[in-house]
Rosetta silent file (secondary structure, phi, psi, omega in degrees, C-alpha in Angstrom):
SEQUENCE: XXXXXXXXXXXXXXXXXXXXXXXXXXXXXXXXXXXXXXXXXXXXXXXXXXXXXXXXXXXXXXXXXXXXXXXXXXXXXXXXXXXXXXXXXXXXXXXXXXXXXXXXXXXXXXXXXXXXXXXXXXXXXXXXXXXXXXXXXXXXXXXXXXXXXXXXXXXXXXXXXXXXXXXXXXXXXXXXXXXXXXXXXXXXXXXXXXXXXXXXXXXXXXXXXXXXXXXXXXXXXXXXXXXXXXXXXXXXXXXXXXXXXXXXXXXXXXX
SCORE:     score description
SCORE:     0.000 S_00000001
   1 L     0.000  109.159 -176.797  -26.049   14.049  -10.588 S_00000001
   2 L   -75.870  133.842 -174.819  -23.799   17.151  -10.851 S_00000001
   3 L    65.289   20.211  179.463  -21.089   17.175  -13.280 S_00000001
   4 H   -87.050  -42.693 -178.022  -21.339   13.289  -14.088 S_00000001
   5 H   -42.021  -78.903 -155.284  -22.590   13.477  -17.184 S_00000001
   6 H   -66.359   -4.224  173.121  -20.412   15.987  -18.753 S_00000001
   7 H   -69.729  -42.407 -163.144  -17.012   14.183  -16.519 S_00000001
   8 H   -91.793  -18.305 -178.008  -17.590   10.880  -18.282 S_00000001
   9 H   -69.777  -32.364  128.585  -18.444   12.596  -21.522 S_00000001
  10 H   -61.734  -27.142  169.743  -14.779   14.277  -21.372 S_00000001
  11 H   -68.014  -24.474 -174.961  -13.206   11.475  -19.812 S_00000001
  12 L   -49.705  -29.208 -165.058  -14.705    9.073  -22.793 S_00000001
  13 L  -108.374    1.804  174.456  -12.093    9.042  -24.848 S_00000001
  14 L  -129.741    2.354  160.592   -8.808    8.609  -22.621 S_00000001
  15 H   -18.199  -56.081  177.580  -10.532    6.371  -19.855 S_00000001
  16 H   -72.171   -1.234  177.262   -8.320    3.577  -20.503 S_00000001
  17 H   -55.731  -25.163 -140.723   -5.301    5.616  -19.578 S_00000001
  18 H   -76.934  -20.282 -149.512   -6.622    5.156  -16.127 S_00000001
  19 L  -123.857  143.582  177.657   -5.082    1.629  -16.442 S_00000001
  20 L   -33.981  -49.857 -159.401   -1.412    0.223  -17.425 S_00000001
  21 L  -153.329   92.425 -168.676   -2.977   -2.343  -19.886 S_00000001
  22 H   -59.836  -48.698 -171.028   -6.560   -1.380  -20.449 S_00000001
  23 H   -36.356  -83.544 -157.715   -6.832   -4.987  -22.348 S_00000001
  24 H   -48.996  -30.433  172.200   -5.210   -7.120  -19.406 S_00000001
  25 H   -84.668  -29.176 -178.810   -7.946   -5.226  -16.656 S_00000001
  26 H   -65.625  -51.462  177.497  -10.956   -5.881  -18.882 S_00000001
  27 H   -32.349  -86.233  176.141   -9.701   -9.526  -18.615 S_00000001
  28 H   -23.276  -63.092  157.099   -8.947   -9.375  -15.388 S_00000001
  29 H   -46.749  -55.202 -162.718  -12.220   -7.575  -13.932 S_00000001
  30 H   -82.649  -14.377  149.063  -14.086   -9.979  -15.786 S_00000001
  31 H   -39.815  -88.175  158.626  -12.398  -13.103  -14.174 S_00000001
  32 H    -3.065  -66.799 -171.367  -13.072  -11.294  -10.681 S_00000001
  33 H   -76.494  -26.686 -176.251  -16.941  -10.735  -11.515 S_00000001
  34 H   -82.484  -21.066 -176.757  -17.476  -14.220  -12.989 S_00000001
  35 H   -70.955  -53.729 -173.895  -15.571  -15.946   -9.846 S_00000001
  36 H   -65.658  -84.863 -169.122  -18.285  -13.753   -7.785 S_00000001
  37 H   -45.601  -63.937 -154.134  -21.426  -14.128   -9.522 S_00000001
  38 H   -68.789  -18.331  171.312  -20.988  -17.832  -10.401 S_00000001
  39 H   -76.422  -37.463  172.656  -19.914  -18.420   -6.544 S_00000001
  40 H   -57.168  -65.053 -165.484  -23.120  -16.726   -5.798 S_00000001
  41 L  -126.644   14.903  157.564  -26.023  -17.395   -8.139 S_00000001
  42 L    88.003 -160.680 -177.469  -24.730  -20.451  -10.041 S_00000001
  43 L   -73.218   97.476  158.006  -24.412  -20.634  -14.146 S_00000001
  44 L  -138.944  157.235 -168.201  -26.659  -17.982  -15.153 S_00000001
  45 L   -68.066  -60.024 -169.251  -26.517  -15.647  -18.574 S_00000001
  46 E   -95.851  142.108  169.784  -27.669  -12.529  -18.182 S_00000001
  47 E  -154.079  144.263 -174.978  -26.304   -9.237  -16.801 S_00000001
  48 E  -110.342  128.972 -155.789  -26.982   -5.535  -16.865 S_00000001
  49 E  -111.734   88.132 -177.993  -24.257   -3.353  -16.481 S_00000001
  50 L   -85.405   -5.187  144.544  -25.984    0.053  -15.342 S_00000001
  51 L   -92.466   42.655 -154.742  -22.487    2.306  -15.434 S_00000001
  52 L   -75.196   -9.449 -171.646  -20.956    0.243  -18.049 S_00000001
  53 L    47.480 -119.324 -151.721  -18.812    3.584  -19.244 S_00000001
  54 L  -104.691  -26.293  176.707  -16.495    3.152  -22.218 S_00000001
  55 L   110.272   76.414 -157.968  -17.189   -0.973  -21.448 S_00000001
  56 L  -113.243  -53.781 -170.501  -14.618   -2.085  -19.195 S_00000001
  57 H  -103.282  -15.740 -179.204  -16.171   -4.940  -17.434 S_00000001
  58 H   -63.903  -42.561  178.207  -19.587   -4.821  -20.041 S_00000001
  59 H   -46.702  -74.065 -142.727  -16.826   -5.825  -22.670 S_00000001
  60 H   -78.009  -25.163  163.032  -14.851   -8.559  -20.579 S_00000001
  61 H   -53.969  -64.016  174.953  -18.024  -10.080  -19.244 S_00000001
  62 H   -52.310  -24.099  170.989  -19.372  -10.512  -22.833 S_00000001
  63 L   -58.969  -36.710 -171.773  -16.156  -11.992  -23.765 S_00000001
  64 L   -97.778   -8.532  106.337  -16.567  -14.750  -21.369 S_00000001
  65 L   149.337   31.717  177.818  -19.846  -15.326  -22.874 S_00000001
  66 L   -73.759  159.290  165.461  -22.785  -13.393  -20.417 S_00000001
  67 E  -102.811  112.272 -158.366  -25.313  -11.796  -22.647 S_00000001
  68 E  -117.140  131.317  177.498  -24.745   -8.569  -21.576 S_00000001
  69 E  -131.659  131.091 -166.511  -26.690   -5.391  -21.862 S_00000001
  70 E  -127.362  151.058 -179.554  -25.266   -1.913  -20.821 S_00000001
  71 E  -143.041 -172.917 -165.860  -26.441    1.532  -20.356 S_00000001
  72 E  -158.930  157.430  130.479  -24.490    5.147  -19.265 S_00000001
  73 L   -49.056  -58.299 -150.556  -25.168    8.528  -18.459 S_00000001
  74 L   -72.599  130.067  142.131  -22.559    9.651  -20.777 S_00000001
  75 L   -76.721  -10.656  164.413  -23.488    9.362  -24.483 S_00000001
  76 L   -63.156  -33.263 -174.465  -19.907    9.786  -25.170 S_00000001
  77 H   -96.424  -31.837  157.711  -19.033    7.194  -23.487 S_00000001
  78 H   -74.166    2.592 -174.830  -21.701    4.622  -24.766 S_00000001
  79 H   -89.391  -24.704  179.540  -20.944    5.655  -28.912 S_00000001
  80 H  -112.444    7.701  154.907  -17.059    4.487  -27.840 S_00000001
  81 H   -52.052  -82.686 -179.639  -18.340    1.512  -25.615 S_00000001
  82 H   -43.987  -44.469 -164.031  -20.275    0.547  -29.052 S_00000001
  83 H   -87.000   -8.199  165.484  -17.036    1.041  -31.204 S_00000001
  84 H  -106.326  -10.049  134.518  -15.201   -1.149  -28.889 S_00000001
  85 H   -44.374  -63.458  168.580  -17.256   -3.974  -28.760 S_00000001
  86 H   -50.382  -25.909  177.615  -17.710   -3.948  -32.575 S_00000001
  87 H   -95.150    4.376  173.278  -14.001   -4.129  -32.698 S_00000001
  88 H  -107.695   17.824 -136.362  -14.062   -6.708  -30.734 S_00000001
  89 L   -11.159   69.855  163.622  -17.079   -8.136  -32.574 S_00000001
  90 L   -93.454  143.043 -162.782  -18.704   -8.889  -29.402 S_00000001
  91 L  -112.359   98.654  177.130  -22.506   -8.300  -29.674 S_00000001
  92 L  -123.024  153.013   87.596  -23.716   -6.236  -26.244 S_00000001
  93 E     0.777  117.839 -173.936  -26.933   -3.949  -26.117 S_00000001
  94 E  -145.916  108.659  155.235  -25.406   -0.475  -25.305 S_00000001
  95 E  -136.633  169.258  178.931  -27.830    2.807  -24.601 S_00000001
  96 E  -107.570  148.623 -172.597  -27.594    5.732  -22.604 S_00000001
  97 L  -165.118  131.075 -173.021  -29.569    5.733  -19.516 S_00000001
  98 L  -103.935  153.187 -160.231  -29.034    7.107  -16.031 S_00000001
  99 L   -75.472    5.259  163.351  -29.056    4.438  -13.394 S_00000001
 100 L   -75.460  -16.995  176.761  -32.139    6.129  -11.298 S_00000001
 101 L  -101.904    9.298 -152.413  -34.351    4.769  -14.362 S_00000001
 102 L   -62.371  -54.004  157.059  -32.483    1.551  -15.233 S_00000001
 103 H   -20.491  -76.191 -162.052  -36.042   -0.105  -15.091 S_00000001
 104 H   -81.207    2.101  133.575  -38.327    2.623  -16.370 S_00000001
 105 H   -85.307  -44.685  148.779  -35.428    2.148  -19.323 S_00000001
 106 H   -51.464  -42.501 -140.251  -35.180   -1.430  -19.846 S_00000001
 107 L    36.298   27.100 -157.812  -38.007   -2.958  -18.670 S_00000001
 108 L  -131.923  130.497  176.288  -36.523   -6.206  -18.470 S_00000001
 109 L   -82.942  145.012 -172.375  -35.446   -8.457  -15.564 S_00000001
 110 E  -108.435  170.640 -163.459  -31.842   -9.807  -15.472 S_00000001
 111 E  -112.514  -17.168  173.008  -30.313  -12.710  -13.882 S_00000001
 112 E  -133.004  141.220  179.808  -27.384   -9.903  -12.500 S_00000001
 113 E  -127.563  125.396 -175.996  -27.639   -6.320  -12.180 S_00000001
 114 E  -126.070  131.012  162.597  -23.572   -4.847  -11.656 S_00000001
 115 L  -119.510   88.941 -179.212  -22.630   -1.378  -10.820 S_00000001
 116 L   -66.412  173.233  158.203  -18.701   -1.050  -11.077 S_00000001
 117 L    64.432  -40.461 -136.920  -15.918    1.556  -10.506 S_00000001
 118 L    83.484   39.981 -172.285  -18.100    3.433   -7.692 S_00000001
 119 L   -65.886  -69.576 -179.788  -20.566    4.711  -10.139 S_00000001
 120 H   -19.139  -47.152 -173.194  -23.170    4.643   -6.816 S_00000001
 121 H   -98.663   18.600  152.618  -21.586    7.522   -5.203 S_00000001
 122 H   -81.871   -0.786  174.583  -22.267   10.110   -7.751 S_00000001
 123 L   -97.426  116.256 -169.034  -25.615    9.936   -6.349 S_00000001
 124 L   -79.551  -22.214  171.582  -25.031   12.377   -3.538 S_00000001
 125 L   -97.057  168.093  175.132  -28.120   11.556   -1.218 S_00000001
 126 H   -72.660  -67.192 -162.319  -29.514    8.413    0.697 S_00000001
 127 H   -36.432  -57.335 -175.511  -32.724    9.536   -1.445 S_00000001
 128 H   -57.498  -51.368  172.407  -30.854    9.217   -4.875 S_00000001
 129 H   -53.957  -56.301  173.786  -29.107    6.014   -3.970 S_00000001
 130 H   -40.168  -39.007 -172.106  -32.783    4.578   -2.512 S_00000001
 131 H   -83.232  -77.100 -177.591  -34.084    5.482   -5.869 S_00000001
 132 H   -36.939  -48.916 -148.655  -31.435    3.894   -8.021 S_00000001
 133 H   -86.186    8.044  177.260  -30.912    0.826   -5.720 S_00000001
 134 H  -100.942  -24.853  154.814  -34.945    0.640   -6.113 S_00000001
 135 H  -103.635   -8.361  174.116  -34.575    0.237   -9.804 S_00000001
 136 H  -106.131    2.018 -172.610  -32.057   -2.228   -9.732 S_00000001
 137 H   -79.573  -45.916  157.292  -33.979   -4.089   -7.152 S_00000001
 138 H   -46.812  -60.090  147.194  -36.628   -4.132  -10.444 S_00000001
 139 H     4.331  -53.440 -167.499  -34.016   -5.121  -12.553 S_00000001
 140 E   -94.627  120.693 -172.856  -33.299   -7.999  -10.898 S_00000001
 141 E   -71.035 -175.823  156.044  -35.128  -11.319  -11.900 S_00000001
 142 E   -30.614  151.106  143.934  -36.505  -13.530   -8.398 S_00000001
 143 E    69.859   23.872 -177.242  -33.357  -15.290   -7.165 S_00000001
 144 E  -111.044  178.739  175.500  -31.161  -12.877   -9.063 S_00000001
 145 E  -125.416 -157.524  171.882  -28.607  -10.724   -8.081 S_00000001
 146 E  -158.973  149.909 -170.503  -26.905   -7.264   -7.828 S_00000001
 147 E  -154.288  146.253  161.002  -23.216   -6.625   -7.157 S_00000001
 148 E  -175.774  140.137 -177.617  -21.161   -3.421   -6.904 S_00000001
 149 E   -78.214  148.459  174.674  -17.565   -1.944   -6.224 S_00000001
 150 E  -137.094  163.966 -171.246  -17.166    0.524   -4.032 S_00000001
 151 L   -98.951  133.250  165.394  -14.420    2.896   -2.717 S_00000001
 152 L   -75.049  137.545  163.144  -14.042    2.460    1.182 S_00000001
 153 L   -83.957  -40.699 -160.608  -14.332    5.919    2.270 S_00000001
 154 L   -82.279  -23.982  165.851  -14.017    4.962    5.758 S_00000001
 155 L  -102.773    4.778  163.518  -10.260    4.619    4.977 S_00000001
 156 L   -68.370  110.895  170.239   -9.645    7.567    3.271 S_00000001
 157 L   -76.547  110.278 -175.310   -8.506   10.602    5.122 S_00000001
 158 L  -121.187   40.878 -173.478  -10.676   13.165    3.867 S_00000001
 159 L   -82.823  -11.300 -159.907   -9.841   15.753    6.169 S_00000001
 160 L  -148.755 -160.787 -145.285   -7.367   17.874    3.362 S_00000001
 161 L  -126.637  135.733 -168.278   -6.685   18.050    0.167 S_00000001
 162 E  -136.726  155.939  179.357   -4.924   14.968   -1.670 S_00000001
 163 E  -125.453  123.475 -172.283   -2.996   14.599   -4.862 S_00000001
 164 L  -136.269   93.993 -164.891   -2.954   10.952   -6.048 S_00000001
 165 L   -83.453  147.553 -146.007   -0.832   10.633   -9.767 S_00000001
 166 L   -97.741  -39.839  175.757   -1.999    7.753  -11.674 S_00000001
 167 E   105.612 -174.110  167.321    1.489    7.339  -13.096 S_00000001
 168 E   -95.836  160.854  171.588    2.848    7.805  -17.009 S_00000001
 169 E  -137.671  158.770  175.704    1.350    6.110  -19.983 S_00000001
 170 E  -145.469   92.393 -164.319    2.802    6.572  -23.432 S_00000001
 171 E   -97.027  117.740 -177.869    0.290    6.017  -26.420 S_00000001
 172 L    38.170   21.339  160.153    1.090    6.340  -30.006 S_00000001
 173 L   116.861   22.521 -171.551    3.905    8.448  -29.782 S_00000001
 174 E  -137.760  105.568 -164.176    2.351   10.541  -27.060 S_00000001
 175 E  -100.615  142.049  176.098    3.016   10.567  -22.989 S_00000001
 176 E  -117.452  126.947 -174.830    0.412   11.366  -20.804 S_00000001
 177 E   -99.747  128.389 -151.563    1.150   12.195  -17.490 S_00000001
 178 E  -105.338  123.198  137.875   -2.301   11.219  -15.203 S_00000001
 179 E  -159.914 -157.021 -149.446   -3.179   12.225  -11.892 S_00000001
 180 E  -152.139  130.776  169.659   -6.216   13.498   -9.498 S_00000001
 181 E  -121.702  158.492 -170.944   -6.944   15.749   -6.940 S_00000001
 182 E  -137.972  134.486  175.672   -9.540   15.491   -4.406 S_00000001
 183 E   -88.031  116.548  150.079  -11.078   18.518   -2.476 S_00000001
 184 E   -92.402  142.998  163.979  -13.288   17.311    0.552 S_00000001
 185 E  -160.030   90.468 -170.914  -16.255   19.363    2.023 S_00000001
 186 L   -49.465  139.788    6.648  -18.045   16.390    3.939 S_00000001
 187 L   -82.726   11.459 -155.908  -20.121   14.700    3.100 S_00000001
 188 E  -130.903 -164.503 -171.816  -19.260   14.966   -0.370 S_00000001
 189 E   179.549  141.018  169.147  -15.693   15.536   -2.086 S_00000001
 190 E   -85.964   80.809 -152.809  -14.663   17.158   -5.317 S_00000001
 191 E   -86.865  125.811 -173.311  -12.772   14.951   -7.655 S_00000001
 192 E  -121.399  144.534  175.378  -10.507   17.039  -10.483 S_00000001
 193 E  -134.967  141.800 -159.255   -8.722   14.782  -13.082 S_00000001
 194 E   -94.038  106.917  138.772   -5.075   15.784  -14.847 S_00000001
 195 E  -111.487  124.774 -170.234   -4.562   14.602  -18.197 S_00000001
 196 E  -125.074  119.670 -136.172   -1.739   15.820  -19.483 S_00000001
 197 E  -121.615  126.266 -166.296   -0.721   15.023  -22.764 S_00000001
 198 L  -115.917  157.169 -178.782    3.152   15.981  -23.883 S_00000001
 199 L  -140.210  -11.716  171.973    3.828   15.594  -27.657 S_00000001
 200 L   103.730   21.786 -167.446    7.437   16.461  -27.058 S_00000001
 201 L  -105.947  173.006  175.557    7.270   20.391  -27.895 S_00000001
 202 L   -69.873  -13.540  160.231    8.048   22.957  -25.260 S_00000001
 203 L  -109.178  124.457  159.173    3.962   23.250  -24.236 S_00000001
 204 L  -107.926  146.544 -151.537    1.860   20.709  -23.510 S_00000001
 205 E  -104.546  135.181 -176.056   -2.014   20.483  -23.643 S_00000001
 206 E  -125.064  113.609 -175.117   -3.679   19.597  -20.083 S_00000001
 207 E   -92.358  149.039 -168.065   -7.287   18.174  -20.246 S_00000001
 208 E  -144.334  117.043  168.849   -8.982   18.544  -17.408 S_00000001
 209 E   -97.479  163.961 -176.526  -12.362   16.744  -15.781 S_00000001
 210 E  -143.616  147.520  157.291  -14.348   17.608  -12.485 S_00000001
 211 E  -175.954 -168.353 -163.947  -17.055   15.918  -10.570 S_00000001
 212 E  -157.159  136.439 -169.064  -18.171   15.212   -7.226 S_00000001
 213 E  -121.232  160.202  171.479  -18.716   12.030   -5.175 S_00000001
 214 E  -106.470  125.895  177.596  -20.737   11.076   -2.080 S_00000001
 215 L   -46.295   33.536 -151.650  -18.906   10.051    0.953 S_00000001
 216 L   -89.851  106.257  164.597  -21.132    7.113    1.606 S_00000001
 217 L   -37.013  156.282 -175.280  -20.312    4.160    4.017 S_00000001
 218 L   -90.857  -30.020  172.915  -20.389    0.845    2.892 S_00000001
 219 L   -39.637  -69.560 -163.511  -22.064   -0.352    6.183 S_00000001
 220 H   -56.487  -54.342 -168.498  -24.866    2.743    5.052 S_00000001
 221 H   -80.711    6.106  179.648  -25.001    1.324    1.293 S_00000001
 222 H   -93.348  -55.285 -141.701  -25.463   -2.522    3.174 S_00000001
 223 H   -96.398  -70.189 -167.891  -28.797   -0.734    4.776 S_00000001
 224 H   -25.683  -62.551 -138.605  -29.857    1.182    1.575 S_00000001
 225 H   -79.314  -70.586  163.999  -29.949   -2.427   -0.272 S_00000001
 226 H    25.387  -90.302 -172.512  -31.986   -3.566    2.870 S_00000001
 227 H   -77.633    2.746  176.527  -34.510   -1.478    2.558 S_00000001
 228 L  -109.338    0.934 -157.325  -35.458   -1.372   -0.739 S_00000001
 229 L    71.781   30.647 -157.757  -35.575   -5.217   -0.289 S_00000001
 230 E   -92.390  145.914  156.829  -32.814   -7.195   -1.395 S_00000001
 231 E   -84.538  174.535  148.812  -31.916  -10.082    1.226 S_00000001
 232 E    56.692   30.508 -172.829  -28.548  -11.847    1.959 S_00000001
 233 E   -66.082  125.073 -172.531  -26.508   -8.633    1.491 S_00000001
 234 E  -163.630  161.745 -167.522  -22.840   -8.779    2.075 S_00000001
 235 E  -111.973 -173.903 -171.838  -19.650   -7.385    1.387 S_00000001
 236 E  -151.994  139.867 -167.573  -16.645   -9.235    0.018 S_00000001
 237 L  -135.030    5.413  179.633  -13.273   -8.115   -0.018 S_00000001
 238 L   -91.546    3.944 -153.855  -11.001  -10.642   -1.346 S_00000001
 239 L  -130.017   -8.029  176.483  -11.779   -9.891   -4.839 S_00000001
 240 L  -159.051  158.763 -173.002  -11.121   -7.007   -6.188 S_00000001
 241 L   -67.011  -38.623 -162.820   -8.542   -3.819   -5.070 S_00000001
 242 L   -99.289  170.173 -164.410  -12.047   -2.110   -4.373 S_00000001
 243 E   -72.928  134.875  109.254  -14.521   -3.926   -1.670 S_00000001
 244 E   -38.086  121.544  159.954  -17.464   -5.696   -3.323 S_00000001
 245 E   -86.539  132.326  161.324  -21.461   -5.647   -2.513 S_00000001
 246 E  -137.785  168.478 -140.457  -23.509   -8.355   -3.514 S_00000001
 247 E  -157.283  147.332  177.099  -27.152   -8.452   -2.695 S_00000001
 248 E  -146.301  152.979 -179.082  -29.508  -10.984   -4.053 S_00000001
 249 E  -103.958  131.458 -166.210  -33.623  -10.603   -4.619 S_00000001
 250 L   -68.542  169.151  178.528  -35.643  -12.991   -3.007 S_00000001
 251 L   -80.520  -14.903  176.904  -37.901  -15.573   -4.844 S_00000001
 252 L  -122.720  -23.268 -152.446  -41.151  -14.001   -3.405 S_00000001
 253 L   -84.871  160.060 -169.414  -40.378  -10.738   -2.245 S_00000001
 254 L  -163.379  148.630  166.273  -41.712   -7.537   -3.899 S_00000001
 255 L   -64.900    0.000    0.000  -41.448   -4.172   -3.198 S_00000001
């Protein structure tokens, strides 16, 4: 995956900036995903969080009481995942693992396998996605499911070059001014992120991540899940700002 590692491993430590009230979205998210799964696949326990990042929804889920297990690319980002859980003394399973191996890293079937945020389209090919969505397809016990947000693309004008600011946040005596720019050069687009952190002197310090996403349809990530076997695949859109997949593995079927 180019640049993802080292974007979430700089991004680990100001992630929650992305959000007004980091608290109040962990909440929030995890409302959202329990409303889904439990509309879906009934009362069940477990779920594997195969982006889980700094532990935005692995956190809010365990809060709500799934027994939750999480993995990352980023080792930066699972070591402050782990320190925010502990301060939360919530007890989650946290390693790093990239989601083409989430299998061949666990070994263990789950009663949900969740991919948030738009993790999925850092895999820049059909091939790459087939192969992750082929490990979570493992993942997943019989009659279990898989769910994941995605960015519509298909509404996104990605003919030029966009600037999209994030807004201010102001943290311990320190405002950070946030925002993003995105290059396109289809099928894929170049995502640069602005953090710029004012301390109130006449200079300010500007942190700055890069990475690159794949332009993928959601229709096209509907077929992907298909074909690696997953049944009853559908999106849902009433639930979250970004459009939900959920996908469920049949009681007999094997790849």
């Amino acid at each position: 995956m180019k640049d993802t590692k080292k974007y979430y491993s700089t991004l680990a430590p100001f992630y929650h900036l992305f959000y007004p009230n980091w608290e109040e979205s962990i909440n929030c998210q995890a409302s959202m995903f329990d409303c889904v799964i439990k509309e879906k696949w009934g009362d069940v326990s477990t779920v594997l969080d195969v982006s889980c990042g700094i532990g935005t929804q692995a956190i809010g889920l365990a809060k709500l009481g799934y027994d939750v297990t999480g993995s990352d690319l980023s080792p930066e980002a699972i070591e402050r995942a782990k320190r925010e859980a502990a301060n939360r003394d919530l007890s989650i399973s946290l390693s790093v693992a990239d989601m083409r191996y989430a299998y061949d890293h666990h070994m263990s079937e789950f009663d949900v396998v969740l991919c948030a945020d738009n993790s999925i389209s850092h895999l820049l090919s059909d091939d790459e996605i087939l192969t992750a969505f082929r490990q979570f397809y493992k993942c997943c016990r019989p009659g279990g499911g898989c769910v994941l947000s995605v960015r519509d693309f298909e509404k996104m004008d990605l003919s030029k070059q966009e600037m999209k600011p994030y807004g201010i946040r102001e943290e311990g005596g320190i405002r950070w001014l946030i925002w993003q720019v995105l290059d396109p050069h289809p099928p894929t687009f170049d995502l640069t992120m602005y953090f710029a952190e004012d301390r109130g002197k006449d200079e300010c310090k500007t942190h700055i991540m890069r990475s690159t996403y794949y332009t993928i349809g959601i229709k096209r990530l509907m077929e992907l899940m298909l074909e690696v076997g997953f049944i009853d695949v559908k999106r849902l859109d009433s639930k979250n700002t970004q459009p939900i997949i959920i996908a469920t593995r049949g009681q007999n079927n094997d790849m």
